[in-house]
Amino acid sequence: MMKHFSIAVTSVMTSVMAILLFSNALAHHNSPESLEARVAAVGTLNIGSDGAAAGAATSEADSAAAEDGVQDGETVYNTTCAACHASGVAGAPILGAVDDWEERIEQGMDSLVERALLGFTGSSGVMPPKGGNVSLSDDAVTAAVQFMVDQIK
Ligand code: HEC
């Protein structure tokens, strides 16, 4: 009787140990540290290739802009305006969304450009002057407005 009891205890203990070891291994496997390390490894790889390419592209665009003084509208849109106008952040009319733009475009290009340059507060939100990027030239902002309007036609 005593022997059976101790066998039972031993096997329970063994199971508990096994479960503890197993869950410990699982916990370690999914621990934030190891996840972080793995994510970091992947992230570093991405920055190494894509990041460098993107950086090179940006400085190419910058120097092209410096040469002729005008950045093309799509570049300006992507670097400054898309922050709000891509998804409608803060009530911004969404690029390519006819309903968002039809009435605005009816005001005419001059009015759109003036509001993009000087900023304005309308019924849906606040458009900051030059989209908040005051280093942009007036021509660059005008080109970006033209690019945005062109997406509606
Ligand atoms: C911080 C967010 C934000 C950024 C960045 C931004 N806009 Fe806007 N923009 C808005 C909002 C919000 C409106 C709508 C305001 C309203 O009608 O109430 C708007 C409206 C406009 C309009 C319509 C004006 C009109 O007369 O209806 C134009 C054109 C425009 N933006 C151009 C630009 C350009 C060009 C850039 C980049 C240089 C830019 N925006 C960047 C928020 C932004």
mmCIF file of C-alpha atoms and ligand atoms in Angstrom:
data_model
loop_
_atom_site.group_PDB
_atom_site.id
_atom_site.type_symbol
_atom_site.label_atom_id
_atom_site.label_comp_id
_atom_site.label_asym_id
_atom_site.label_seq_id
_atom_site.Cartn_x
_atom_site.Cartn_y
_atom_site.Cartn_z
ATOM 1 C CA MET A 1 0.000 0.000 0.000
ATOM 2 C CA MET A 2 2.764 2.368 0.990
ATOM 3 C CA LYS A 3 4.692 1.395 -2.088
ATOM 4 C CA HIS A 4 1.784 2.128 -4.375
ATOM 5 C CA PHE A 5 1.324 5.466 -2.709
ATOM 6 C CA SER A 6 4.901 6.521 -3.267
ATOM 7 C CA ILE A 7 4.805 5.415 -6.856
ATOM 8 C CA ALA A 8 1.716 7.533 -7.288
ATOM 9 C CA VAL A 9 3.406 10.524 -5.662
ATOM 10 C CA THR A 10 6.506 10.051 -7.747
ATOM 11 C CA SER A 11 4.567 9.927 -10.975
ATOM 12 C CA VAL A 12 2.563 13.012 -10.012
ATOM 13 C CA MET A 13 5.792 14.795 -9.152
ATOM 14 C CA THR A 14 7.302 13.725 -12.456
ATOM 15 C CA SER A 15 4.302 15.041 -14.382
ATOM 16 C CA VAL A 16 4.434 18.329 -12.530
ATOM 17 C CA MET A 17 8.129 18.647 -13.228
ATOM 18 C CA ALA A 18 7.563 17.831 -16.875
ATOM 19 C CA ILE A 19 4.787 20.410 -17.141
ATOM 20 C CA LEU A 20 6.896 23.016 -15.378
ATOM 21 C CA LEU A 21 9.869 22.354 -17.610
ATOM 22 C CA PHE A 22 7.712 22.351 -20.698
ATOM 23 C CA SER A 23 5.902 25.577 -19.868
ATOM 24 C CA ASN A 24 9.181 27.161 -18.873
ATOM 25 C CA ALA A 25 10.584 26.251 -22.245
ATOM 26 C CA LEU A 26 7.486 27.655 -23.948
ATOM 27 C CA ALA A 27 7.603 30.802 -21.874
ATOM 28 C CA HIS A 28 11.234 31.263 -22.700
ATOM 29 C CA HIS A 29 10.585 30.676 -26.362
ATOM 30 C CA ASN A 30 7.886 33.340 -26.463
ATOM 31 C CA SER A 31 9.479 35.689 -23.982
ATOM 32 C CA PRO A 32 9.511 39.365 -24.931
ATOM 33 C CA GLU A 33 13.322 39.294 -25.013
ATOM 34 C CA SER A 34 13.573 36.576 -27.624
ATOM 35 C CA LEU A 35 10.711 38.096 -29.647
ATOM 36 C CA GLU A 36 12.403 41.468 -29.515
ATOM 37 C CA ALA A 37 15.676 39.975 -30.574
ATOM 38 C CA ARG A 38 14.057 38.252 -33.532
ATOM 39 C CA VAL A 39 12.082 41.328 -34.570
ATOM 40 C CA ALA A 40 15.190 43.460 -34.195
ATOM 41 C CA ALA A 41 17.142 41.095 -36.404
ATOM 42 C CA VAL A 42 14.517 41.343 -39.147
ATOM 43 C CA GLY A 43 14.187 45.101 -38.672
ATOM 44 C CA THR A 44 17.926 45.632 -38.938
ATOM 45 C CA LEU A 45 18.021 43.728 -42.197
ATOM 46 C CA ASN A 46 15.225 45.899 -43.619
ATOM 47 C CA ILE A 47 16.890 49.123 -42.593
ATOM 48 C CA GLY A 48 20.125 47.880 -44.071
ATOM 49 C CA SER A 49 18.665 47.432 -47.552
ATOM 50 C CA ASP A 50 15.403 49.374 -48.023
ATOM 51 C CA GLY A 51 16.305 52.154 -45.628
ATOM 52 C CA ALA A 52 19.515 52.933 -47.436
ATOM 53 C CA ALA A 53 17.720 52.900 -50.785
ATOM 54 C CA ALA A 54 14.976 55.176 -49.489
ATOM 55 C CA GLY A 55 17.551 57.540 -48.038
ATOM 56 C CA ALA A 56 19.394 57.692 -51.339
ATOM 57 C CA ALA A 57 16.135 58.327 -53.212
ATOM 58 C CA THR A 58 15.241 61.176 -50.847
ATOM 59 C CA SER A 59 18.566 62.926 -51.203
ATOM 60 C CA GLU A 60 18.379 62.478 -54.977
ATOM 61 C CA ALA A 61 14.964 64.132 -54.942
ATOM 62 C CA ASP A 62 16.339 66.910 -52.730
ATOM 63 C CA SER A 63 19.251 67.681 -55.006
ATOM 64 C CA ALA A 64 17.032 67.518 -58.088
ATOM 65 C CA ALA A 65 14.810 70.062 -56.362
ATOM 66 C CA ALA A 66 17.781 72.253 -55.520
ATOM 67 C CA GLU A 67 18.867 72.252 -59.151
ATOM 68 C CA ASP A 68 15.687 73.490 -60.795
ATOM 69 C CA GLY A 69 14.054 75.003 -57.721
ATOM 70 C CA VAL A 70 10.807 73.077 -58.165
ATOM 71 C CA GLN A 71 9.942 69.744 -56.605
ATOM 72 C CA ASP A 72 7.487 67.664 -58.534
ATOM 73 C CA GLY A 73 3.991 67.594 -57.110
ATOM 74 C CA GLU A 74 3.862 63.903 -56.396
ATOM 75 C CA THR A 75 7.084 64.029 -54.375
ATOM 76 C CA VAL A 76 5.842 66.972 -52.343
ATOM 77 C CA TYR A 77 2.524 65.227 -51.812
ATOM 78 C CA ASN A 78 4.237 62.029 -50.650
ATOM 79 C CA THR A 79 6.653 63.735 -48.294
ATOM 80 C CA THR A 80 4.351 66.338 -46.735
ATOM 81 C CA CYS A 81 0.694 66.121 -47.692
ATOM 82 C CA ALA A 82 0.102 62.364 -47.596
ATOM 83 C CA ALA A 83 0.419 62.407 -43.807
ATOM 84 C CA CYS A 84 -3.137 63.768 -43.683
ATOM 85 C CA HIS A 85 -4.510 63.468 -47.200
ATOM 86 C CA ALA A 86 -3.772 59.773 -47.760
ATOM 87 C CA SER A 87 -6.254 58.558 -45.159
ATOM 88 C CA GLY A 88 -8.186 61.680 -44.180
ATOM 89 C CA VAL A 89 -6.416 62.423 -40.903
ATOM 90 C CA ALA A 90 -7.955 65.392 -39.066
ATOM 91 C CA GLY A 91 -10.760 65.656 -41.642
ATOM 92 C CA ALA A 92 -8.498 66.163 -44.651
ATOM 93 C CA PRO A 93 -10.047 65.423 -48.066
ATOM 94 C CA ILE A 94 -8.664 62.052 -49.193
ATOM 95 C CA LEU A 95 -6.499 61.802 -52.299
ATOM 96 C CA GLY A 96 -8.556 60.483 -55.206
ATOM 97 C CA ALA A 97 -11.882 60.536 -53.314
ATOM 98 C CA VAL A 98 -14.245 62.339 -55.695
ATOM 99 C CA ASP A 99 -16.835 63.106 -52.996
ATOM 100 C CA ASP A 100 -14.192 64.792 -50.869
ATOM 101 C CA TRP A 101 -12.874 66.936 -53.693
ATOM 102 C CA GLU A 102 -15.679 67.780 -56.144
ATOM 103 C CA GLU A 103 -16.979 70.854 -54.339
ATOM 104 C CA ARG A 104 -13.503 72.039 -53.427
ATOM 105 C CA ILE A 105 -12.312 71.827 -57.025
ATOM 106 C CA GLU A 106 -15.341 73.862 -58.146
ATOM 107 C CA GLN A 107 -13.893 76.821 -56.216
ATOM 108 C CA GLY A 108 -11.080 76.873 -58.740
ATOM 109 C CA MET A 109 -7.382 76.256 -58.633
ATOM 110 C CA ASP A 110 -6.484 79.725 -57.312
ATOM 111 C CA SER A 111 -8.557 79.282 -54.211
ATOM 112 C CA LEU A 112 -7.208 75.775 -53.576
ATOM 113 C CA VAL A 113 -3.627 76.942 -53.925
ATOM 114 C CA GLU A 114 -4.171 79.982 -51.742
ATOM 115 C CA ARG A 115 -5.646 77.831 -48.985
ATOM 116 C CA ALA A 116 -2.844 75.295 -49.299
ATOM 117 C CA LEU A 117 -0.251 78.083 -49.034
ATOM 118 C CA LEU A 118 -1.836 80.118 -46.275
ATOM 119 C CA GLY A 119 -3.757 77.377 -44.522
ATOM 120 C CA PHE A 120 -7.406 77.551 -43.602
ATOM 121 C CA THR A 121 -9.960 76.191 -41.212
ATOM 122 C CA GLY A 122 -13.032 74.711 -42.851
ATOM 123 C CA SER A 123 -15.991 72.695 -41.670
ATOM 124 C CA SER A 124 -14.057 69.434 -41.524
ATOM 125 C CA GLY A 125 -10.742 70.489 -39.987
ATOM 126 C CA VAL A 126 -7.615 72.610 -40.103
ATOM 127 C CA MET A 127 -5.352 72.715 -43.131
ATOM 128 C CA PRO A 128 -2.010 74.084 -41.865
ATOM 129 C CA PRO A 129 -0.098 76.572 -44.096
ATOM 130 C CA LYS A 130 1.936 74.532 -46.627
ATOM 131 C CA GLY A 131 0.775 71.404 -44.840
ATOM 132 C CA GLY A 132 2.956 72.402 -41.902
ATOM 133 C CA ASN A 133 6.159 72.249 -43.968
ATOM 134 C CA VAL A 134 7.047 75.948 -44.294
ATOM 135 C CA SER A 135 10.344 75.114 -45.990
ATOM 136 C CA LEU A 136 8.405 74.225 -49.152
ATOM 137 C CA SER A 137 8.450 76.830 -51.903
ATOM 138 C CA ASP A 138 5.142 78.221 -53.144
ATOM 139 C CA ASP A 139 5.767 76.452 -56.451
ATOM 140 C CA ALA A 140 6.261 73.119 -54.687
ATOM 141 C CA VAL A 141 2.974 73.497 -52.816
ATOM 142 C CA THR A 142 1.200 74.567 -56.015
ATOM 143 C CA ALA A 143 2.570 71.484 -57.797
ATOM 144 C CA ALA A 144 1.315 69.286 -54.963
ATOM 145 C CA VAL A 145 -2.172 70.820 -55.195
ATOM 146 C CA GLN A 146 -2.126 70.234 -58.938
ATOM 147 C CA PHE A 147 -1.099 66.624 -58.363
ATOM 148 C CA MET A 148 -3.959 66.150 -55.884
ATOM 149 C CA VAL A 149 -6.510 67.732 -58.228
ATOM 150 C CA ASP A 150 -5.237 65.591 -61.102
ATOM 151 C CA GLN A 151 -6.151 62.439 -59.164
ATOM 152 C CA ILE A 152 -9.828 63.372 -59.422
ATOM 153 C CA LYS A 153 -10.156 63.845 -63.161
HETATM 154 C C1 HEC B 1 -1.978 68.158 -40.721
HETATM 155 C C2 HEC B 1 -2.834 67.630 -41.746
HETATM 156 C C3 HEC B 1 -2.678 68.172 -43.158
HETATM 157 C C4 HEC B 1 -1.534 68.185 -43.941
HETATM 158 C C5 HEC B 1 -0.139 67.715 -43.593
HETATM 159 C C6 HEC B 1 -1.937 68.743 -45.211
HETATM 160 N N1 HEC B 1 -3.260 69.047 -45.194
HETATM 161 FE FE1 HEC B 1 -4.330 69.850 -46.731
HETATM 162 N N2 HEC B 1 -6.004 69.804 -45.585
HETATM 163 C C7 HEC B 1 -6.087 69.336 -44.297
HETATM 164 C C8 HEC B 1 -7.450 69.440 -43.833
HETATM 165 C C9 HEC B 1 -7.974 69.001 -42.476
HETATM 166 C C10 HEC B 1 -8.200 69.992 -44.887
HETATM 167 C C11 HEC B 1 -9.699 70.273 -44.914
HETATM 168 C C12 HEC B 1 -10.062 71.505 -44.142
HETATM 169 C C13 HEC B 1 -11.534 71.759 -44.202
HETATM 170 O O1 HEC B 1 -12.098 71.837 -45.313
HETATM 171 O O2 HEC B 1 -12.157 71.868 -43.132
HETATM 172 C C14 HEC B 1 -7.259 70.212 -45.977
HETATM 173 C C15 HEC B 1 -7.602 70.736 -47.207
HETATM 174 C C16 HEC B 1 -6.748 70.909 -48.260
HETATM 175 C C17 HEC B 1 -7.112 71.421 -49.567
HETATM 176 C C18 HEC B 1 -8.503 71.837 -49.973
HETATM 177 C C19 HEC B 1 -8.651 73.307 -49.780
HETATM 178 C C20 HEC B 1 -10.043 73.791 -50.116
HETATM 179 O O3 HEC B 1 -10.143 74.906 -50.583
HETATM 180 O O4 HEC B 1 -11.013 73.040 -49.888
HETATM 181 C C21 HEC B 1 -5.991 71.438 -50.317
HETATM 182 C C22 HEC B 1 -5.864 71.916 -51.772
HETATM 183 C C23 HEC B 1 -4.917 70.944 -49.510
HETATM 184 N N3 HEC B 1 -5.391 70.627 -48.268
HETATM 185 C C24 HEC B 1 -3.633 70.825 -49.948
HETATM 186 C C25 HEC B 1 -2.592 70.325 -49.173
HETATM 187 C C26 HEC B 1 -1.242 70.217 -49.639
HETATM 188 C C27 HEC B 1 -0.775 70.642 -51.027
HETATM 189 C C28 HEC B 1 -0.524 69.700 -48.621
HETATM 190 C C29 HEC B 1 0.972 69.397 -48.600
HETATM 191 C C30 HEC B 1 1.848 70.483 -48.991
HETATM 192 C C31 HEC B 1 -1.436 69.477 -47.502
HETATM 193 N N4 HEC B 1 -2.680 69.874 -47.894
HETATM 194 C C32 HEC B 1 -1.058 68.934 -46.285
HETATM 195 C C33 HEC B 1 -5.057 68.821 -43.547
HETATM 196 C C34 HEC B 1 -3.756 68.703 -43.964
#
